[in-house]
PDB file of C-alpha atoms in Angstrom:
ATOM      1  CA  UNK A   1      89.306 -34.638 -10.684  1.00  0.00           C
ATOM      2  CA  UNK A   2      92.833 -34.476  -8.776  1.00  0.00           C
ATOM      3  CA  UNK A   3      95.774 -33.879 -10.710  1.00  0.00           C
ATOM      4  CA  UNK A   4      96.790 -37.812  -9.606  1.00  0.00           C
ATOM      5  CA  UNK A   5      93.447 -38.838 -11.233  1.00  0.00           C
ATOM      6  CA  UNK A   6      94.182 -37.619 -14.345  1.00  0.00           C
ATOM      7  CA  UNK A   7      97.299 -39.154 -14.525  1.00  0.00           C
ATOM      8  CA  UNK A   8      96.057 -42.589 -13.588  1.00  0.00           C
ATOM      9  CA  UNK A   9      93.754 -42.079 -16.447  1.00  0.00           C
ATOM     10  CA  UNK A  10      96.208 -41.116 -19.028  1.00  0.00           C
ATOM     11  CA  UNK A  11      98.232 -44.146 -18.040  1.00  0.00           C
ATOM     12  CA  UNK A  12      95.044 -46.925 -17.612  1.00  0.00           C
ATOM     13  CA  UNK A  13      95.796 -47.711 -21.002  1.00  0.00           C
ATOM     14  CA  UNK A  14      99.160 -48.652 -20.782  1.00  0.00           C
ATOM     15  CA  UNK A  15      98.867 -50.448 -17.525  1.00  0.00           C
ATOM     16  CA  UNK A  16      96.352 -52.674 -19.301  1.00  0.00           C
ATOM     17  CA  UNK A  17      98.975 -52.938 -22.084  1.00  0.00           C
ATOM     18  CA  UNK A  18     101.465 -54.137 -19.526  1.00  0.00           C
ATOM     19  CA  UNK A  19      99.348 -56.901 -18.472  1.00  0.00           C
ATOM     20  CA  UNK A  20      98.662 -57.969 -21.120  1.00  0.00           C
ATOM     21  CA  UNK A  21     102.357 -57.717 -22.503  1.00  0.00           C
ATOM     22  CA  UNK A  22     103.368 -60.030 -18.919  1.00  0.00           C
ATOM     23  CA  UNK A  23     100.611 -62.767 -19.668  1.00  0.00           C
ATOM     24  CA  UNK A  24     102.238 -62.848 -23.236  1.00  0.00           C
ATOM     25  CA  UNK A  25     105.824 -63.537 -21.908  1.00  0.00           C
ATOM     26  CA  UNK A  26     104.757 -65.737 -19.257  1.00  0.00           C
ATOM     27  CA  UNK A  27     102.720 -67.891 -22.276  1.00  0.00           C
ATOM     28  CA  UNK A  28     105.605 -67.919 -24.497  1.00  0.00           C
ATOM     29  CA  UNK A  29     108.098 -68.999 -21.176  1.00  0.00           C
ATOM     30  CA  UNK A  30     105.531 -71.808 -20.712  1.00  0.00           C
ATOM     31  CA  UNK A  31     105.206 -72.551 -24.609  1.00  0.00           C
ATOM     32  CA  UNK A  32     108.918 -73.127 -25.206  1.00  0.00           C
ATOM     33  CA  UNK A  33     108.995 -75.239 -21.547  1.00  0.00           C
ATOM     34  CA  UNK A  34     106.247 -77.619 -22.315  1.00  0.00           C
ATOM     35  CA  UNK A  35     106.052 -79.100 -25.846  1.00  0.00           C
ATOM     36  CA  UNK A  36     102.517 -80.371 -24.413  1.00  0.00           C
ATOM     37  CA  UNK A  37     101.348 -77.129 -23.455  1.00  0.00           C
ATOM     38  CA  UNK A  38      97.481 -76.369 -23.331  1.00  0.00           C
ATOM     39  CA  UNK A  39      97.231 -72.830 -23.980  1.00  0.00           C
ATOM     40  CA  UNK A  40      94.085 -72.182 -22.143  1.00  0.00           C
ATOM     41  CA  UNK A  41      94.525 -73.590 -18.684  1.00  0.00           C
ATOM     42  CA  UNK A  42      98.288 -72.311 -18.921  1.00  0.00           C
ATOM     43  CA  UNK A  43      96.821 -68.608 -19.712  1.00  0.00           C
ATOM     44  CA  UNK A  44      94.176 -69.178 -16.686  1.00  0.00           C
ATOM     45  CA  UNK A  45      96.809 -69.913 -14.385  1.00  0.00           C
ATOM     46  CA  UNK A  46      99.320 -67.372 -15.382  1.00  0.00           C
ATOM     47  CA  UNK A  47      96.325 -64.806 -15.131  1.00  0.00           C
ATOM     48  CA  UNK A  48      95.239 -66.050 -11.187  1.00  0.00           C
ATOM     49  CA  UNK A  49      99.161 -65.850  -9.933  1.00  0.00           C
ATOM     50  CA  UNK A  50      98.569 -62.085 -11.465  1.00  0.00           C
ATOM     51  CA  UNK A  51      95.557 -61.989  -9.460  1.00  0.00           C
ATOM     52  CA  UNK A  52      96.979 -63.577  -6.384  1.00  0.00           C
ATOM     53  CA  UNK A  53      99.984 -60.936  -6.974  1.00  0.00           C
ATOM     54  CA  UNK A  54      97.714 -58.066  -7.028  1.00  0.00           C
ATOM     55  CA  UNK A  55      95.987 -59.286  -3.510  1.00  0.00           C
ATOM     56  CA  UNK A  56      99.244 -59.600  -1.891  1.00  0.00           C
ATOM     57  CA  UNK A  57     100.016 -56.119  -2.890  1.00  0.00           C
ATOM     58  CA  UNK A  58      96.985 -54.807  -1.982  1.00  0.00           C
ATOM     59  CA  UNK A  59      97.648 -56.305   1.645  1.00  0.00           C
ATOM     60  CA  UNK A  60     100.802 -54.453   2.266  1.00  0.00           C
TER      61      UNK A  60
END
């Protein structure tokens, strides 16, 4: 294991805290936009523009 592997995997857990900390704040955004908010489809959206982010990135 390279010394950059190790790293990775002493930060995995707070890149997955990240995420999930971004889908909050984008959930709470939407929440205090839309007094009609459905939580579900708004969480499933937020989570494929992530996903669509992460694709982009990996293009570049």
């Amino acid at each position: 294991m390279t010394a950059q592997d190790k790293e990775l995997k002493q930060l995995h857990d707070v890149i997955v805290k990240d995420v999930d900390s971004l889908v909050d704040k984008y959930m709470s955004i939407v929440g205090w936009d839309v007094p009609e908010n459905d939580e579900d489809e708004a969480k499933r959206k937020i989570i494929a523009i992530i996903k669509n982010a992460i694709k982009d990135l990996e293009n570049k």
